[in-house]
Tab-separated table of C-alpha atoms in Angstrom:
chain	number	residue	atom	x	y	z
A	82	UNK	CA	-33.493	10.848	18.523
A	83	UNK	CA	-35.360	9.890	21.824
A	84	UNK	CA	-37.031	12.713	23.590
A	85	UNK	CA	-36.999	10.194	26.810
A	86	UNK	CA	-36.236	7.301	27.483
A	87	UNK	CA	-36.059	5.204	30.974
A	88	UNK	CA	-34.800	1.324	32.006
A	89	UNK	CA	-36.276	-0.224	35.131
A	90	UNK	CA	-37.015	3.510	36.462
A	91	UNK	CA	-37.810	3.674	39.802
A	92	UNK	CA	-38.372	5.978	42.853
A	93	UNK	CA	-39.076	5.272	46.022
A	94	UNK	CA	-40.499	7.708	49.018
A	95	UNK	CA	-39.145	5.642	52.231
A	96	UNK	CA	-40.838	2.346	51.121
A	97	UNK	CA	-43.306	3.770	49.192
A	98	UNK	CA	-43.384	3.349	45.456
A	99	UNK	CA	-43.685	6.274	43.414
A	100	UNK	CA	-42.779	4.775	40.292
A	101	UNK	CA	-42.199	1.612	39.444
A	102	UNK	CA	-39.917	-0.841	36.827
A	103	UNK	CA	-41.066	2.316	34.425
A	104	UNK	CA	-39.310	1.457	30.682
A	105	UNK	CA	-40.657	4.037	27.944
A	106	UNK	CA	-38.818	4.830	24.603
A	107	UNK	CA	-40.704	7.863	23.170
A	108	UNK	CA	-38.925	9.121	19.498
A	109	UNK	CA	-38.749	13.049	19.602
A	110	UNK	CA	-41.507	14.963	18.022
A	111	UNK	CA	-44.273	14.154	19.950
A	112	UNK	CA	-47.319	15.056	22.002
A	113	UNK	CA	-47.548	13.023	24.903
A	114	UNK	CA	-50.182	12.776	27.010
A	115	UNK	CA	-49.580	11.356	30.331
A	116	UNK	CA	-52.388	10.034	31.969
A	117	UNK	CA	-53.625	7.949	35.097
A	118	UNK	CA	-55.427	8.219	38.689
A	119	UNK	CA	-54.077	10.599	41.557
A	120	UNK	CA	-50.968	9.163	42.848
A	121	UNK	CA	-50.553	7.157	40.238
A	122	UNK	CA	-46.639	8.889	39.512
A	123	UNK	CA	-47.395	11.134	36.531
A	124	UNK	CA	-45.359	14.024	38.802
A	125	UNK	CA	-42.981	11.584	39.601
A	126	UNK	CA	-41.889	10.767	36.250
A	127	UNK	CA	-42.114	14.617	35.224
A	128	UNK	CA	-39.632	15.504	37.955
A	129	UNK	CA	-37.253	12.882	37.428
A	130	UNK	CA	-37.636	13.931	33.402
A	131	UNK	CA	-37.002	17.454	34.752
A	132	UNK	CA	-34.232	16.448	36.859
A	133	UNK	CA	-35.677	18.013	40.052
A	134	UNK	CA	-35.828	14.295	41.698
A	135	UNK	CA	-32.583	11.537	41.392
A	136	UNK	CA	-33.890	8.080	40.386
A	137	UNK	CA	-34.063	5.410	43.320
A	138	UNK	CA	-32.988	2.629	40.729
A	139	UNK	CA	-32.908	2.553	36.693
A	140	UNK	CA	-31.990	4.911	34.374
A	141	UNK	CA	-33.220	7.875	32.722
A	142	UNK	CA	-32.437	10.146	29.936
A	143	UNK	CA	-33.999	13.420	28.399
A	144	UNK	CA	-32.864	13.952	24.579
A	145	UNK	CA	-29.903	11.363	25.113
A	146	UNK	CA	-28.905	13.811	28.403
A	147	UNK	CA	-28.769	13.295	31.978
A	148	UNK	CA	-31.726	15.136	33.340
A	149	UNK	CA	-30.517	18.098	35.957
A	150	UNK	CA	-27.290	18.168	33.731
A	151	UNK	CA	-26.596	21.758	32.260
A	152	UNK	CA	-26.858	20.385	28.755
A	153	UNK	CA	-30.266	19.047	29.549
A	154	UNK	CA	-31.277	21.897	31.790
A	155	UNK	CA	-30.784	24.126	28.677
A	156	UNK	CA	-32.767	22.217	26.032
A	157	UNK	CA	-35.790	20.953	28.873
A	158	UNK	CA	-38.260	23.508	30.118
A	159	UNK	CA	-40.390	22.354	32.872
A	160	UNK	CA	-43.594	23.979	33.874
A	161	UNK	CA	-44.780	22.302	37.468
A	162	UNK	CA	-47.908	22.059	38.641
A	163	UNK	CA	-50.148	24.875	39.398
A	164	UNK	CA	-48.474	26.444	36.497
A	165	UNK	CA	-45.939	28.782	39.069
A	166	UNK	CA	-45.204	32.487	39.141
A	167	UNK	CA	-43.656	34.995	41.805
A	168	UNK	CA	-46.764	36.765	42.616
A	169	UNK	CA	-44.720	39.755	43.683
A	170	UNK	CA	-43.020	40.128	40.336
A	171	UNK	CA	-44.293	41.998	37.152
A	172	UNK	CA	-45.098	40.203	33.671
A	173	UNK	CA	-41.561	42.074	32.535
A	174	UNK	CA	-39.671	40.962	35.626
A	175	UNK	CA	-40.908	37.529	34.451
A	176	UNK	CA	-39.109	37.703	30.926
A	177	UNK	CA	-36.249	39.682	32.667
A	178	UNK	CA	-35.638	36.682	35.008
A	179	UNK	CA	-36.129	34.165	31.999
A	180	UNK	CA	-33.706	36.173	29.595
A	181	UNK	CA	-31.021	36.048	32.198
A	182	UNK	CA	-31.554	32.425	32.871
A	183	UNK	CA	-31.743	30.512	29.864
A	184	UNK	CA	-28.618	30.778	26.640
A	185	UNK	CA	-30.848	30.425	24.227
A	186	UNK	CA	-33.904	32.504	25.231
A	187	UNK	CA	-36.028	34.031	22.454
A	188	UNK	CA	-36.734	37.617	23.505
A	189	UNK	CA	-38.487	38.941	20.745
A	190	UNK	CA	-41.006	35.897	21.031
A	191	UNK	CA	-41.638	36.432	24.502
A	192	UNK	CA	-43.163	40.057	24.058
A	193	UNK	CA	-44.795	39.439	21.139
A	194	UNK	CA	-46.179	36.945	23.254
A	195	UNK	CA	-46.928	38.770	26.023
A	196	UNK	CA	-48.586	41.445	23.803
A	197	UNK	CA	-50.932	38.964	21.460
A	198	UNK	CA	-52.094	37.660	25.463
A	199	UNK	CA	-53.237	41.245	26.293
A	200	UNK	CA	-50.956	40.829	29.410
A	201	UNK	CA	-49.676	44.326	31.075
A	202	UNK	CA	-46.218	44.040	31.411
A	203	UNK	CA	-46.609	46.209	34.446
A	204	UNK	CA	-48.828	43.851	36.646
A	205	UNK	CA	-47.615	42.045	39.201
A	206	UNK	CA	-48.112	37.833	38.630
A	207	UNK	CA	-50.548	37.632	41.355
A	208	UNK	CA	-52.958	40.239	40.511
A	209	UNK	CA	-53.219	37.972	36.939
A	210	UNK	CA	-55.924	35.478	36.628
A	211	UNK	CA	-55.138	31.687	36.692
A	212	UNK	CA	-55.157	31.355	33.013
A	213	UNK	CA	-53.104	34.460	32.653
A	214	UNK	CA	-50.638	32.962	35.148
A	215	UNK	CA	-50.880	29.570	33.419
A	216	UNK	CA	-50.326	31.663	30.083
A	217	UNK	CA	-46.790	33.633	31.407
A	218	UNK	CA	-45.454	30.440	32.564
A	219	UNK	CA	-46.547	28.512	29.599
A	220	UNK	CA	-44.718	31.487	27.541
A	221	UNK	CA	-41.603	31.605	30.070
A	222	UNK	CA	-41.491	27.559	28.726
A	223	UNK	CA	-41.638	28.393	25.091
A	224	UNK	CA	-39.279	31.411	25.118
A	225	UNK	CA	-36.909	29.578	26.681
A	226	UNK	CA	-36.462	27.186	23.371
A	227	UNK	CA	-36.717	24.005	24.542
A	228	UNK	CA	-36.504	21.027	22.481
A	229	UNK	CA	-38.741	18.846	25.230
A	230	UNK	CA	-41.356	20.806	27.258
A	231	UNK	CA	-42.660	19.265	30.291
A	232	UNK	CA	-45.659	20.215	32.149
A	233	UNK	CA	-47.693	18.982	34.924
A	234	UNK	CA	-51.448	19.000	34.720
A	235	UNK	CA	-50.977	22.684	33.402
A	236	UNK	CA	-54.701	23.047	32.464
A	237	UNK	CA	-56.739	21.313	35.941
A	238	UNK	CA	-57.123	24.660	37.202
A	239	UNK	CA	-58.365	26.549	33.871
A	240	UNK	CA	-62.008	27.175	33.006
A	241	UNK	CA	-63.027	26.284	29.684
A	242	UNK	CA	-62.065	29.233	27.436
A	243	UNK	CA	-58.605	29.786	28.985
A	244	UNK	CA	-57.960	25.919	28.962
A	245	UNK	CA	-58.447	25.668	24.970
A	246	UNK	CA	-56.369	29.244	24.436
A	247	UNK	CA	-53.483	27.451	26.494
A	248	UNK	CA	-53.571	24.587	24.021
A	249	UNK	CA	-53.794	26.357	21.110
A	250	UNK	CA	-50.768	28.428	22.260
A	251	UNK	CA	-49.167	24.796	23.383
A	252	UNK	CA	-49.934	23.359	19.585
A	253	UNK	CA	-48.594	26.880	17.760
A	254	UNK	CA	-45.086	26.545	19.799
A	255	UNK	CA	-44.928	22.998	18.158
A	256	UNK	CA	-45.647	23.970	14.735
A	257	UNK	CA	-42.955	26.068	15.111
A	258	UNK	CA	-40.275	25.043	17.057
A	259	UNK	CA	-40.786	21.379	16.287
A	260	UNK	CA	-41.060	20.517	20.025
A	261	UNK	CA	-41.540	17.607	22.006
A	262	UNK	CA	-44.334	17.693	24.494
A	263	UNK	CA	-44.811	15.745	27.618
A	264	UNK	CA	-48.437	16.715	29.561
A	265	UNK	CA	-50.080	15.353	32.308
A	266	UNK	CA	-53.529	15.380	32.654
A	267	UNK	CA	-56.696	14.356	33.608
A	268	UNK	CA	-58.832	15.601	30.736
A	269	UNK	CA	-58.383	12.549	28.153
A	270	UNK	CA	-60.949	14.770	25.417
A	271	UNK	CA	-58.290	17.642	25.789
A	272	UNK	CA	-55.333	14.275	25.454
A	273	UNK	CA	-57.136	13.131	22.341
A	274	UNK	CA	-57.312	16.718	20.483
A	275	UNK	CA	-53.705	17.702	21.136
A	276	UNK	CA	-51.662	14.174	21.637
A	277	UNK	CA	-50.376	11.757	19.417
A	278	UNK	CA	-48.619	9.855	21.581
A	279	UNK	CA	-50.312	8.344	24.958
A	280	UNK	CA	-48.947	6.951	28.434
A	281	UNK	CA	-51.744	5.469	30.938
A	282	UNK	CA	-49.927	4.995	34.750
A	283	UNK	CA	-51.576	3.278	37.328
A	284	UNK	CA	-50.402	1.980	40.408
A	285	UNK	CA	-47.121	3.430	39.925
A	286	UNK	CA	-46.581	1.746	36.775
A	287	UNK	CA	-47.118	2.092	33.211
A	288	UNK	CA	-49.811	0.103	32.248
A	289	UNK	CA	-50.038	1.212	28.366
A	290	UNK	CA	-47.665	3.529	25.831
A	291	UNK	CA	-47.984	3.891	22.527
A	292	UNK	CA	-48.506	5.813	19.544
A	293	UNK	CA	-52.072	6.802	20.255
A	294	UNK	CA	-53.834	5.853	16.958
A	295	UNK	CA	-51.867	2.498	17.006
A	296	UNK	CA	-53.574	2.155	20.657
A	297	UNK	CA	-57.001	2.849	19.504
A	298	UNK	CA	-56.294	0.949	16.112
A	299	UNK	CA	-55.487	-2.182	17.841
A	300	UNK	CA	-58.212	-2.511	20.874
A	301	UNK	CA	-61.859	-3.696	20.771
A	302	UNK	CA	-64.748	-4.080	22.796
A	303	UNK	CA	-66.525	-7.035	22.443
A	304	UNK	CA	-69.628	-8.183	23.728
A	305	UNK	CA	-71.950	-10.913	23.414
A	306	UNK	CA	-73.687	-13.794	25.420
A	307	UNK	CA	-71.920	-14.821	28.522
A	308	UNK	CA	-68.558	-17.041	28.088
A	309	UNK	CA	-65.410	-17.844	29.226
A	310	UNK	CA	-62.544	-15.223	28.272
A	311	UNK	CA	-59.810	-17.561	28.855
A	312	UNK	CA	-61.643	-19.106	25.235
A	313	UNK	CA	-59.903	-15.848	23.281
A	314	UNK	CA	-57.663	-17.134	20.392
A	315	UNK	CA	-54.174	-16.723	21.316
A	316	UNK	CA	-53.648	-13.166	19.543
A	317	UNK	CA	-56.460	-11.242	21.615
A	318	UNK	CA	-55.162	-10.541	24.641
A	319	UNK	CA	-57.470	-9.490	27.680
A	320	UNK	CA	-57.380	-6.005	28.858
A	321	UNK	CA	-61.270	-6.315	31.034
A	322	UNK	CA	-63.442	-8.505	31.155
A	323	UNK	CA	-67.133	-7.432	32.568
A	324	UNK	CA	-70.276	-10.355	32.905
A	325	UNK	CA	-74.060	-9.901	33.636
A	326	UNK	CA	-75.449	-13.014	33.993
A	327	UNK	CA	-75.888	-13.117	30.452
A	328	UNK	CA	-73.766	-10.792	28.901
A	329	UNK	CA	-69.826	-10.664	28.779
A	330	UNK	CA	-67.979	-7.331	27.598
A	331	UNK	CA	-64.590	-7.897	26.371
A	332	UNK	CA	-61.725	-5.306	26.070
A	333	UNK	CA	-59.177	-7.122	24.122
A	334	UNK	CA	-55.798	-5.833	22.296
A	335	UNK	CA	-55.494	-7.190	19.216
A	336	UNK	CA	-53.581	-6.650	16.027
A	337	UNK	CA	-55.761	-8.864	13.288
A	338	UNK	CA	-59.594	-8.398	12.923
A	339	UNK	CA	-61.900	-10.281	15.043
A	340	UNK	CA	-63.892	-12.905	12.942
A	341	UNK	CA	-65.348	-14.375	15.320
A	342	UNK	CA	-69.687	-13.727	14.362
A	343	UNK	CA	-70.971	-14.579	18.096
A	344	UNK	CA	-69.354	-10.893	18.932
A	345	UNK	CA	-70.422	-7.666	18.702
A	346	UNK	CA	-66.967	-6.168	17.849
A	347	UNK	CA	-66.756	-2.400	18.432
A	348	UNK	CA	-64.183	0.353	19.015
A	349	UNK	CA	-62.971	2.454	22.244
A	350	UNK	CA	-62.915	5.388	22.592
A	351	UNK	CA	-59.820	6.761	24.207
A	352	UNK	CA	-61.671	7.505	27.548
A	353	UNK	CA	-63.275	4.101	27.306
A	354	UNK	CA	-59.479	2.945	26.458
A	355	UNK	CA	-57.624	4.626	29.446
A	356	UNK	CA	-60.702	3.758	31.848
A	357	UNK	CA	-59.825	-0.260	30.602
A	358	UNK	CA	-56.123	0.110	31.834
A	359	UNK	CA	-57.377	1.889	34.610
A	360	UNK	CA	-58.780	-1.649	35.734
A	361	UNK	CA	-56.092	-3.786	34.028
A	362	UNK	CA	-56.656	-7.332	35.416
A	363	UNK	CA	-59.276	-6.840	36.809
A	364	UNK	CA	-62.152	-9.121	35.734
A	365	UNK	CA	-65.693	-7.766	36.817
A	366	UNK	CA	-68.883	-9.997	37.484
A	367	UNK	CA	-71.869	-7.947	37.968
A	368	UNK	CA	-74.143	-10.982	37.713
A	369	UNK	CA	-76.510	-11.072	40.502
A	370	UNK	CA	-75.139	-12.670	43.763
A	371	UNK	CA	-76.481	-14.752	46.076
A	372	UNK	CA	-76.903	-12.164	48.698
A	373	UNK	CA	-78.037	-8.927	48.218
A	374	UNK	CA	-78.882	-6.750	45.441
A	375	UNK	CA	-75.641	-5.718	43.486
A	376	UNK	CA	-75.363	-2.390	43.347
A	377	UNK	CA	-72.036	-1.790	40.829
A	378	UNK	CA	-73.290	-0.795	37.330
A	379	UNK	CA	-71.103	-1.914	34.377
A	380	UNK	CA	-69.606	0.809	32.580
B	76	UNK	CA	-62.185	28.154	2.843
B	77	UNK	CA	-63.743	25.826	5.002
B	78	UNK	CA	-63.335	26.139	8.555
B	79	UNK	CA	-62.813	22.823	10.972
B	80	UNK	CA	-64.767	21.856	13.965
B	81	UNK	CA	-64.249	18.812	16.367
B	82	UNK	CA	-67.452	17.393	18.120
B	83	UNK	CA	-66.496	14.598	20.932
B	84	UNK	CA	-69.980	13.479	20.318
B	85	UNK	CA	-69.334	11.242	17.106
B	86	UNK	CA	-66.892	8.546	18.602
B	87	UNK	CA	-64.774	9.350	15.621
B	88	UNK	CA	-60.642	10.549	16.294
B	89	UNK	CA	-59.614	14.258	15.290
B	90	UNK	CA	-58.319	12.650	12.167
B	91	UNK	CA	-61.408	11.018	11.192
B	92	UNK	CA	-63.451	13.508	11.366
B	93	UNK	CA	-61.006	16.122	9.592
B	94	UNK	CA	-61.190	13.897	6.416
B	95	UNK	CA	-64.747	13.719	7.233
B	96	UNK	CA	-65.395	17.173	7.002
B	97	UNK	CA	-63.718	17.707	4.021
B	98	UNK	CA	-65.400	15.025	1.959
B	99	UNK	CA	-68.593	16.582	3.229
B	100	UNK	CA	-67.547	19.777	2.093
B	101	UNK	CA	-66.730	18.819	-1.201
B	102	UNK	CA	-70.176	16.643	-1.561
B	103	UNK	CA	-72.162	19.953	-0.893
B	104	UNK	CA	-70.047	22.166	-3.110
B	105	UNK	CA	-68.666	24.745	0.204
B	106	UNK	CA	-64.884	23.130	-1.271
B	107	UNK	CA	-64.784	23.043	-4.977
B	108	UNK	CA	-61.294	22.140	-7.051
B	109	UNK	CA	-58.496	24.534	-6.895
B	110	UNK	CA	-59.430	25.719	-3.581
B	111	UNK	CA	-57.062	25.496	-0.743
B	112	UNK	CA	-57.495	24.033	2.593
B	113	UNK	CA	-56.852	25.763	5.725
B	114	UNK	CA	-52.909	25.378	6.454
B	115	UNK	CA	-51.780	23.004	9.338
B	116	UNK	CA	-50.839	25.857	11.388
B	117	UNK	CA	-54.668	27.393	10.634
B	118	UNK	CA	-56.261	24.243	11.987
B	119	UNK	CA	-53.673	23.619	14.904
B	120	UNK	CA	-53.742	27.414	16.223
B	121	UNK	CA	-57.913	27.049	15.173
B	122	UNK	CA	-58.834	24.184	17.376
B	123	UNK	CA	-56.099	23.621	19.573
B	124	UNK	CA	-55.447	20.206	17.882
B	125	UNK	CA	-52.195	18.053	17.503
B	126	UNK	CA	-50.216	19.365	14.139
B	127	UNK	CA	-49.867	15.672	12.896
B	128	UNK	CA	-53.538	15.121	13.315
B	129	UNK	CA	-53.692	17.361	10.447
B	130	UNK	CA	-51.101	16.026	8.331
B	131	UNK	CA	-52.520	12.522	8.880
B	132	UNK	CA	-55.749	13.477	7.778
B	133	UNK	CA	-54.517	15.878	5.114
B	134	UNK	CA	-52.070	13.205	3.826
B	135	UNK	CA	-54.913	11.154	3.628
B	136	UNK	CA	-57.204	13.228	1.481
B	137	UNK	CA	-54.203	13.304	-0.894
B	138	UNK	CA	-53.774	9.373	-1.059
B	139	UNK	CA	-57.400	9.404	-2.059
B	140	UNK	CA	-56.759	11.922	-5.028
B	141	UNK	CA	-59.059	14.755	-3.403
B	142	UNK	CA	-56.206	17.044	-2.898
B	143	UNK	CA	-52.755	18.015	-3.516
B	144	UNK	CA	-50.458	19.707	-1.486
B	145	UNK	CA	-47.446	22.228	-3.136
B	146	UNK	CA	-44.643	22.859	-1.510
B	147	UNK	CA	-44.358	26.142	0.414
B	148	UNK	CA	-47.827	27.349	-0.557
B	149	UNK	CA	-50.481	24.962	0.780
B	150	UNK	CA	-52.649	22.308	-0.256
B	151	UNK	CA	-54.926	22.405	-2.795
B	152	UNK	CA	-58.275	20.446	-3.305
B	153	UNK	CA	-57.898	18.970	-7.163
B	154	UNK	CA	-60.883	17.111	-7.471
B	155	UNK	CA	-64.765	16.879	-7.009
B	156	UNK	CA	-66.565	14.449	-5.089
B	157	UNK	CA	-69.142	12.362	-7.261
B	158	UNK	CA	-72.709	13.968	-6.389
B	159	UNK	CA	-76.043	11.979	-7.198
B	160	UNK	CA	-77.472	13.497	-10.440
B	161	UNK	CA	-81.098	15.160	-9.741
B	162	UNK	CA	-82.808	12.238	-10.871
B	163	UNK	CA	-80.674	9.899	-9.104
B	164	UNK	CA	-81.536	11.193	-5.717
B	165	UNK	CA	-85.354	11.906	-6.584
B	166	UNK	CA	-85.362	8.501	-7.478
B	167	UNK	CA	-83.711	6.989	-4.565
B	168	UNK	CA	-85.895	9.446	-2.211
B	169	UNK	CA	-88.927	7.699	-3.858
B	170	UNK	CA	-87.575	3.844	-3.035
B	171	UNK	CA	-86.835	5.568	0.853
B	172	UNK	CA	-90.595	6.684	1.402
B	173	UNK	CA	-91.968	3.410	0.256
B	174	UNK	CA	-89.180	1.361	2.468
B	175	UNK	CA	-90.241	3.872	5.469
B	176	UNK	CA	-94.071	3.312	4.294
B	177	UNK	CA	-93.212	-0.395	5.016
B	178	UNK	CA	-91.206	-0.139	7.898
B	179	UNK	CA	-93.931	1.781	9.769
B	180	UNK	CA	-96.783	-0.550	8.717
B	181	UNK	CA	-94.437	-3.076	11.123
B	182	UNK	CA	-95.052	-0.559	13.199
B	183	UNK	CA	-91.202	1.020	13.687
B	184	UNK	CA	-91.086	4.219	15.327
B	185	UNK	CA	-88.732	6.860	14.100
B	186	UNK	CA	-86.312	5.946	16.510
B	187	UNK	CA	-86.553	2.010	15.990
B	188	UNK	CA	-85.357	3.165	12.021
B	189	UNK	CA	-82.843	5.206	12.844
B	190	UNK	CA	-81.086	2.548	14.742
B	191	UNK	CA	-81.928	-0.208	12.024
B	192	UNK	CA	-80.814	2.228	9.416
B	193	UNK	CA	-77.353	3.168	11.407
B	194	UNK	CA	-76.613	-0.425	12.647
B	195	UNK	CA	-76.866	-1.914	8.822
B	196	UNK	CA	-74.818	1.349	7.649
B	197	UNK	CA	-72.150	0.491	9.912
B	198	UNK	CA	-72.562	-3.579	9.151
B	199	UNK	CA	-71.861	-2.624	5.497
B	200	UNK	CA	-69.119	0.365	5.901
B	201	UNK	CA	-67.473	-2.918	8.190
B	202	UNK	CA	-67.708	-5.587	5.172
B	203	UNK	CA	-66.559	-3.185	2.661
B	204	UNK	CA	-63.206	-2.508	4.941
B	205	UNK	CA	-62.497	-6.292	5.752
């Protein structure tokens, strides 16, 4: 069972490209973390997923269904970004609203909800804070049953405290309903405690997916006096290169060990992972040029 | 019970240090056989962590023997990890001084060991694994 999967998905806004030639297979059962750079098309690809945009070309599917379709609306929740309530409304207006939307909502789990948050059912949305609001909507989500959640950078506007207690509610749903997760965000330390699976978009297209201990299993960082990357046995492939004058820092992906005793052969991190694919291509010479002081300083 | 905590500051995955902490645990004694872990549901709704990062690490610590998980209940830690007898560790804290005796006649600072200590740790963690 495929939670989503997409062929050649694109969209286009006039000529611009929101998302690009996007192909992902992602098995059910995941975390996903979907990262990359503002305007990169992480909202892009959650809408489409959500079925609140049509594809411009390609093909996509949410658990085998068409997204938008009334068997997929049914089994996808969606929270957008900025995690959205009607201010006007009460907390129980909220579950009302949900109860009379969704077939399968879970009533009883949306007040005990409601109650273990401390929210008054009473107040209106707008008089919550932001990580109450991000809390109701996050609940709204869960109560509805889904069997893929989708939610766009629901914890950017959360401070610390009420970031990690909407996580921990996140992870508690998927211990119990089995859920599939798709997340955008821009916090890879909060990616790395609650994802197993990652996505890195850039440009408009994806630039790495994967399993995310397979990713971090099978990159290094090399470095060692200054040479030639194009000198790489065939089964590292390049993801950065960086030189001093003396030094060279490899990224490479690579699925055997790296013998080679002229390296100093090292693992990413997954920020140090996504900020590679970040620059994919990109080869970086910070030895001195001939004019002017270089000011860039190597990562 | 022990209780989990994740510090970004190691470099290590969730997973890693999860088996980490257990080992630890069991090497001071705060874990001892027949003593049950924290359920996956514990740890996820604890530290806001992915449920199979628990599993992983928790599937781990039962490939190495250290514990065993029954169905329904929870798992279980069913053995001890090997500590250094008394001797053992006055002896090897006698070899350390003298090495450290040495090291600063070469005139290493603290800091200049530590790294030469960590960097031939790692070297020989490294050779062991490959």
């Amino acid at each position: 069972m495929t939670a989503l999967q997409t062929q050649h998905l694109a969209k286009r806004y006039g000529r611009r490209p929101a998302l690009s030639d996007c192909t992902l297979d992602i098995p059910a059962g995941h975390i996903v973390g979907l990262v990359g750079p503002n305007g990169a098309g992480k909202t892009t690809l959650l809408n489409l997923a959500a079925g609140q945009l049509t594809p411009t070309a390609g093909e996509i599917t949410v658990l085998g269904e068409e997204p938008g379709s009334k068997s997929a609306l049914a089994k996808v929740g969606f929270v957008a970004q900025g995690t959205p309530t009607y201010g006007t409304l009460g907390v129980a207006d909220h579950l009302r609203l949900g109860a009379r939307m969704n077939p399968r909502w879970d009533a009883d789990m949306a007040h005990d909800r409601i109650r273990r948050l401390g929210l008054d059912p009473a107040m209106q949305a707008r008089q919550l804070s932001a990580g109450q609001r991000a809390q109701l909507a996050l609940t709204l989500g869960i109560a509805k049953r889904p069997e893929l959640l989708l939610l766009d950078e629901p914890v950017a506007a959360l401070d610390p405290l009420a970031r990690r207690e909407f996580l921990q509610t996140l992870m508690e749903a998927a211990v119990e309903s089995e859920l599939s997760v798709v997340l955008s965000s821009h916090l890879v330390s909060d990616v790395e405690r609650v994802c197993d699976y990652l996505i890195v978009l850039v440009d408009s297209r994806v630039r790495l997916a994967g399993p995310l201990d397979e990713l971090l299993e099978s990159h290094r960082l090399l470095t060692g006096s200054r040479r030639d990357p194009a000198e790489l046995p065939a089964e590292q492939r390049l993801v950065t290169a960086s030189h001093t004058d003396r030094q060279s820092s490899l990224v490479v992906r690579t699925d055997a060990p790296v013998h080679d005793p002229s390296w100093t052969v090292n693992r990413l991190s997954l920020e140090d992972l996504v900020i590679a694919y970040m620059r994919d291509g990109a080869v970086h010479d910070h030895a001195a040029p001939a004019t002017g002081p270089n000011l860039k300083v190597l990562r | 019970m022990i209780e989990f905590h994740l510090d970004p500051q190691t470099g290590l995955s969730p997973y890693r240090q999860l088996v980490r902490q257990v080992r630890q645990a069991l090497r001071l004694g705060l874990l001892r056989e027949g003593e049950q872990l924290p359920t996956v549901k514990e740890v996820v709704a604890q530290l806001a962590i992915n449920p199979n990062t628990v599993l992983k690490a928790y599937r781990e610590l039962e490939h190495e023997g250290l514990v065993a998980a029954r169905a329904g209940v929870g798992t279980f830690v069913t053995a001890s990890l090997a500590v250094a007898s008394p001797e053992a560790t006055e002896r090897l804290r006698g070899q350390l001084r003298r090495w450290l005796a040495e090291a600063h006649r070469e005139g290493l600072d603290d800091e200049g060991i530590e790294a030469l200590f960590a960097t031939t740790l790692r070297d020989d963690t490294h050779e062991d694994i490959a």
